[in-house]
PDB file of C-alpha atoms in Angstrom:
ATOM      1  CA  UNK A   1      68.950 -18.645  -3.782  1.00  0.00           C
ATOM      2  CA  UNK A   2      65.999 -20.223  -4.307  1.00  0.00           C
ATOM      3  CA  UNK A   3      63.565 -19.083  -6.937  1.00  0.00           C
ATOM      4  CA  UNK A   4      60.137 -19.911  -6.222  1.00  0.00           C
ATOM      5  CA  UNK A   5      58.159 -22.345  -8.879  1.00  0.00           C
ATOM      6  CA  UNK A   6      54.829 -21.696 -10.571  1.00  0.00           C
ATOM      7  CA  UNK A   7      53.745 -24.956  -8.842  1.00  0.00           C
ATOM      8  CA  UNK A   8      53.985 -23.595  -5.563  1.00  0.00           C
ATOM      9  CA  UNK A   9      52.274 -20.543  -6.010  1.00  0.00           C
ATOM     10  CA  UNK A  10      49.145 -22.857  -7.724  1.00  0.00           C
ATOM     11  CA  UNK A  11      49.393 -24.953  -4.438  1.00  0.00           C
ATOM     12  CA  UNK A  12      48.903 -21.994  -2.662  1.00  0.00           C
ATOM     13  CA  UNK A  13      45.744 -20.568  -4.266  1.00  0.00           C
ATOM     14  CA  UNK A  14      44.514 -24.074  -4.336  1.00  0.00           C
ATOM     15  CA  UNK A  15      44.694 -24.646  -0.924  1.00  0.00           C
ATOM     16  CA  UNK A  16      43.249 -20.869  -0.178  1.00  0.00           C
ATOM     17  CA  UNK A  17      40.166 -21.741  -2.709  1.00  0.00           C
ATOM     18  CA  UNK A  18      39.438 -25.108  -0.841  1.00  0.00           C
ATOM     19  CA  UNK A  19      39.458 -22.966   2.311  1.00  0.00           C
ATOM     20  CA  UNK A  20      37.074 -20.445   1.149  1.00  0.00           C
ATOM     21  CA  UNK A  21      34.542 -23.555  -0.430  1.00  0.00           C
ATOM     22  CA  UNK A  22      34.741 -25.316   2.858  1.00  0.00           C
ATOM     23  CA  UNK A  23      33.613 -22.442   4.761  1.00  0.00           C
ATOM     24  CA  UNK A  24      30.875 -21.276   2.397  1.00  0.00           C
ATOM     25  CA  UNK A  25      29.440 -24.581   2.431  1.00  0.00           C
ATOM     26  CA  UNK A  26      29.068 -25.478   6.190  1.00  0.00           C
ATOM     27  CA  UNK A  27      26.720 -22.104   5.948  1.00  0.00           C
ATOM     28  CA  UNK A  28      24.243 -24.789   3.763  1.00  0.00           C
ATOM     29  CA  UNK A  29      23.623 -26.683   6.642  1.00  0.00           C
ATOM     30  CA  UNK A  30      20.124 -27.715   8.205  1.00  0.00           C
ATOM     31  CA  UNK A  31      17.746 -25.060   7.846  1.00  0.00           C
ATOM     32  CA  UNK A  32      17.257 -22.743  10.922  1.00  0.00           C
ATOM     33  CA  UNK A  33      14.656 -24.171  13.294  1.00  0.00           C
ATOM     34  CA  UNK A  34      11.321 -22.071  13.284  1.00  0.00           C
ATOM     35  CA  UNK A  35       9.259 -24.127  16.216  1.00  0.00           C
ATOM     36  CA  UNK A  36       8.876 -21.430  18.836  1.00  0.00           C
ATOM     37  CA  UNK A  37      10.693 -22.010  22.043  1.00  0.00           C
ATOM     38  CA  UNK A  38       8.203 -24.103  24.855  1.00  0.00           C
ATOM     39  CA  UNK A  39       5.821 -22.162  26.467  1.00  0.00           C
ATOM     40  CA  UNK A  40       5.104 -19.825  23.422  1.00  0.00           C
ATOM     41  CA  UNK A  41       2.518 -20.470  20.554  1.00  0.00           C
ATOM     42  CA  UNK A  42       3.451 -19.660  17.057  1.00  0.00           C
ATOM     43  CA  UNK A  43       2.253 -16.294  15.650  1.00  0.00           C
ATOM     44  CA  UNK A  44      -0.899 -16.349  13.781  1.00  0.00           C
ATOM     45  CA  UNK A  45      -1.326 -15.161  10.066  1.00  0.00           C
ATOM     46  CA  UNK A  46      -4.452 -13.648   8.756  1.00  0.00           C
ATOM     47  CA  UNK A  47      -5.512 -14.730   5.240  1.00  0.00           C
ATOM     48  CA  UNK A  48      -8.849 -12.682   5.219  1.00  0.00           C
ATOM     49  CA  UNK A  49      -8.395  -9.957   2.815  1.00  0.00           C
ATOM     50  CA  UNK A  50      -7.538  -6.477   4.172  1.00  0.00           C
ATOM     51  CA  UNK A  51     -10.619  -4.522   4.205  1.00  0.00           C
ATOM     52  CA  UNK A  52     -10.686  -1.044   2.069  1.00  0.00           C
ATOM     53  CA  UNK A  53     -12.459   2.136   2.264  1.00  0.00           C
ATOM     54  CA  UNK A  54     -15.737   2.131   0.249  1.00  0.00           C
ATOM     55  CA  UNK A  55     -18.953   3.461   0.436  1.00  0.00           C
ATOM     56  CA  UNK A  56     -20.816   1.671   3.719  1.00  0.00           C
ATOM     57  CA  UNK A  57     -22.924  -1.026   2.601  1.00  0.00           C
ATOM     58  CA  UNK A  58     -25.942  -0.775   0.563  1.00  0.00           C
ATOM     59  CA  UNK A  59     -24.221   2.463  -1.324  1.00  0.00           C
ATOM     60  CA  UNK A  60     -23.192   1.526  -4.498  1.00  0.00           C
ATOM     61  CA  UNK A  61     -24.004   3.223  -7.714  1.00  0.00           C
ATOM     62  CA  UNK A  62     -26.180   6.747  -7.530  1.00  0.00           C
ATOM     63  CA  UNK A  63     -25.712   8.184  -3.651  1.00  0.00           C
ATOM     64  CA  UNK A  64     -26.412  11.048  -1.934  1.00  0.00           C
ATOM     65  CA  UNK A  65     -24.208  12.357   0.636  1.00  0.00           C
ATOM     66  CA  UNK A  66     -23.304  15.223   2.565  1.00  0.00           C
ATOM     67  CA  UNK A  67     -20.037  16.738   4.315  1.00  0.00           C
ATOM     68  CA  UNK A  68     -17.561  19.157   3.867  1.00  0.00           C
ATOM     69  CA  UNK A  69     -15.497  19.635   1.014  1.00  0.00           C
ATOM     70  CA  UNK A  70     -11.686  19.512   1.234  1.00  0.00           C
ATOM     71  CA  UNK A  71      -8.498  20.040  -0.575  1.00  0.00           C
ATOM     72  CA  UNK A  72      -6.717  16.669  -1.209  1.00  0.00           C
ATOM     73  CA  UNK A  73      -3.299  15.850  -1.204  1.00  0.00           C
ATOM     74  CA  UNK A  74      -2.350  15.960  -5.257  1.00  0.00           C
ATOM     75  CA  UNK A  75      -3.373  19.791  -6.574  1.00  0.00           C
ATOM     76  CA  UNK A  76      -6.748  19.830  -7.731  1.00  0.00           C
ATOM     77  CA  UNK A  77      -8.515  16.987  -6.050  1.00  0.00           C
ATOM     78  CA  UNK A  78     -11.327  17.539  -4.004  1.00  0.00           C
ATOM     79  CA  UNK A  79     -13.006  15.291  -1.065  1.00  0.00           C
ATOM     80  CA  UNK A  80     -16.291  15.182   0.268  1.00  0.00           C
ATOM     81  CA  UNK A  81     -15.811  14.301   4.132  1.00  0.00           C
ATOM     82  CA  UNK A  82     -19.033  12.664   5.315  1.00  0.00           C
ATOM     83  CA  UNK A  83     -17.360  11.895   9.010  1.00  0.00           C
ATOM     84  CA  UNK A  84     -17.423   7.508   7.842  1.00  0.00           C
ATOM     85  CA  UNK A  85     -16.319   8.096   4.622  1.00  0.00           C
ATOM     86  CA  UNK A  86     -14.264  10.254   1.970  1.00  0.00           C
ATOM     87  CA  UNK A  87     -15.245  10.722  -1.460  1.00  0.00           C
ATOM     88  CA  UNK A  88     -13.013  11.705  -4.490  1.00  0.00           C
ATOM     89  CA  UNK A  89     -14.964  14.107  -6.404  1.00  0.00           C
ATOM     90  CA  UNK A  90     -15.159  13.919  -9.719  1.00  0.00           C
ATOM     91  CA  UNK A  91     -16.416  16.477 -12.191  1.00  0.00           C
ATOM     92  CA  UNK A  92     -19.031  19.199 -10.879  1.00  0.00           C
ATOM     93  CA  UNK A  93     -18.913  22.832 -11.198  1.00  0.00           C
ATOM     94  CA  UNK A  94     -15.790  23.575  -9.300  1.00  0.00           C
ATOM     95  CA  UNK A  95     -16.709  27.152  -8.113  1.00  0.00           C
ATOM     96  CA  UNK A  96     -19.581  25.344  -5.981  1.00  0.00           C
ATOM     97  CA  UNK A  97     -17.172  23.027  -4.654  1.00  0.00           C
ATOM     98  CA  UNK A  98     -14.982  25.197  -2.402  1.00  0.00           C
ATOM     99  CA  UNK A  99     -12.906  23.558   0.541  1.00  0.00           C
ATOM    100  CA  UNK A 100     -14.785  24.187   4.107  1.00  0.00           C
ATOM    101  CA  UNK A 101     -18.063  24.304   2.460  1.00  0.00           C
ATOM    102  CA  UNK A 102     -20.790  21.915   3.680  1.00  0.00           C
ATOM    103  CA  UNK A 103     -22.653  20.576   0.622  1.00  0.00           C
ATOM    104  CA  UNK A 104     -24.566  17.800  -0.357  1.00  0.00           C
ATOM    105  CA  UNK A 105     -23.778  15.521  -3.663  1.00  0.00           C
ATOM    106  CA  UNK A 106     -25.695  13.161  -5.476  1.00  0.00           C
ATOM    107  CA  UNK A 107     -23.841  11.298  -7.926  1.00  0.00           C
ATOM    108  CA  UNK A 108     -22.285   7.608  -9.229  1.00  0.00           C
ATOM    109  CA  UNK A 109     -19.511   6.097  -6.911  1.00  0.00           C
ATOM    110  CA  UNK A 110     -16.958   4.077  -8.432  1.00  0.00           C
ATOM    111  CA  UNK A 111     -15.114   2.056  -5.804  1.00  0.00           C
ATOM    112  CA  UNK A 112     -11.854   0.970  -6.913  1.00  0.00           C
ATOM    113  CA  UNK A 113     -11.222   2.834  -9.719  1.00  0.00           C
ATOM    114  CA  UNK A 114      -7.706   4.044 -10.435  1.00  0.00           C
ATOM    115  CA  UNK A 115      -7.615   8.086  -9.995  1.00  0.00           C
ATOM    116  CA  UNK A 116      -4.242  10.292 -10.158  1.00  0.00           C
ATOM    117  CA  UNK A 117      -5.459  11.840  -6.636  1.00  0.00           C
ATOM    118  CA  UNK A 118      -5.330   8.172  -5.178  1.00  0.00           C
ATOM    119  CA  UNK A 119      -7.543   9.075  -2.115  1.00  0.00           C
ATOM    120  CA  UNK A 120     -10.846   8.597  -1.218  1.00  0.00           C
ATOM    121  CA  UNK A 121     -13.661   6.669  -3.015  1.00  0.00           C
ATOM    122  CA  UNK A 122     -14.209   8.225  -6.293  1.00  0.00           C
ATOM    123  CA  UNK A 123     -17.883   9.692  -6.766  1.00  0.00           C
ATOM    124  CA  UNK A 124     -18.889  11.425 -10.137  1.00  0.00           C
ATOM    125  CA  UNK A 125     -21.156  14.540  -9.368  1.00  0.00           C
ATOM    126  CA  UNK A 126     -24.011  14.860 -10.849  1.00  0.00           C
ATOM    127  CA  UNK A 127     -25.812  17.683  -8.615  1.00  0.00           C
ATOM    128  CA  UNK A 128     -24.516  19.615  -5.763  1.00  0.00           C
ATOM    129  CA  UNK A 129     -26.362  21.562  -3.267  1.00  0.00           C
ATOM    130  CA  UNK A 130     -25.679  23.357  -0.216  1.00  0.00           C
ATOM    131  CA  UNK A 131     -25.987  21.196   2.660  1.00  0.00           C
ATOM    132  CA  UNK A 132     -29.197  21.943   4.972  1.00  0.00           C
TER     133      UNK A 132
END
């Protein structure tokens, strides 16, 4: 009868560990070739900023806009859809700001201001009138 010595087990573990290390190290060779195949050009990456929705050029500060009032995605949020810009209506008499009504709103825009509604250009309502 032959009794296995602890040294034999240690030797097999050392060989197994070495095999795993060699297999892992071979994956760390040269980085992959990033050049495109012949005849193809590399993709271009734009460095210009992504356009964000905001009031049309020249509309800063106080504006007078006409559009249709719409319910926002979040409860209690109302928007004014003008056809070119969506304004998030902040404040104002909510009894006058009913969805599907065409209204003219005067107020101050706040492009980029964070809101809980997260849609449209924030517009603090100062004056509301039915659209003509």
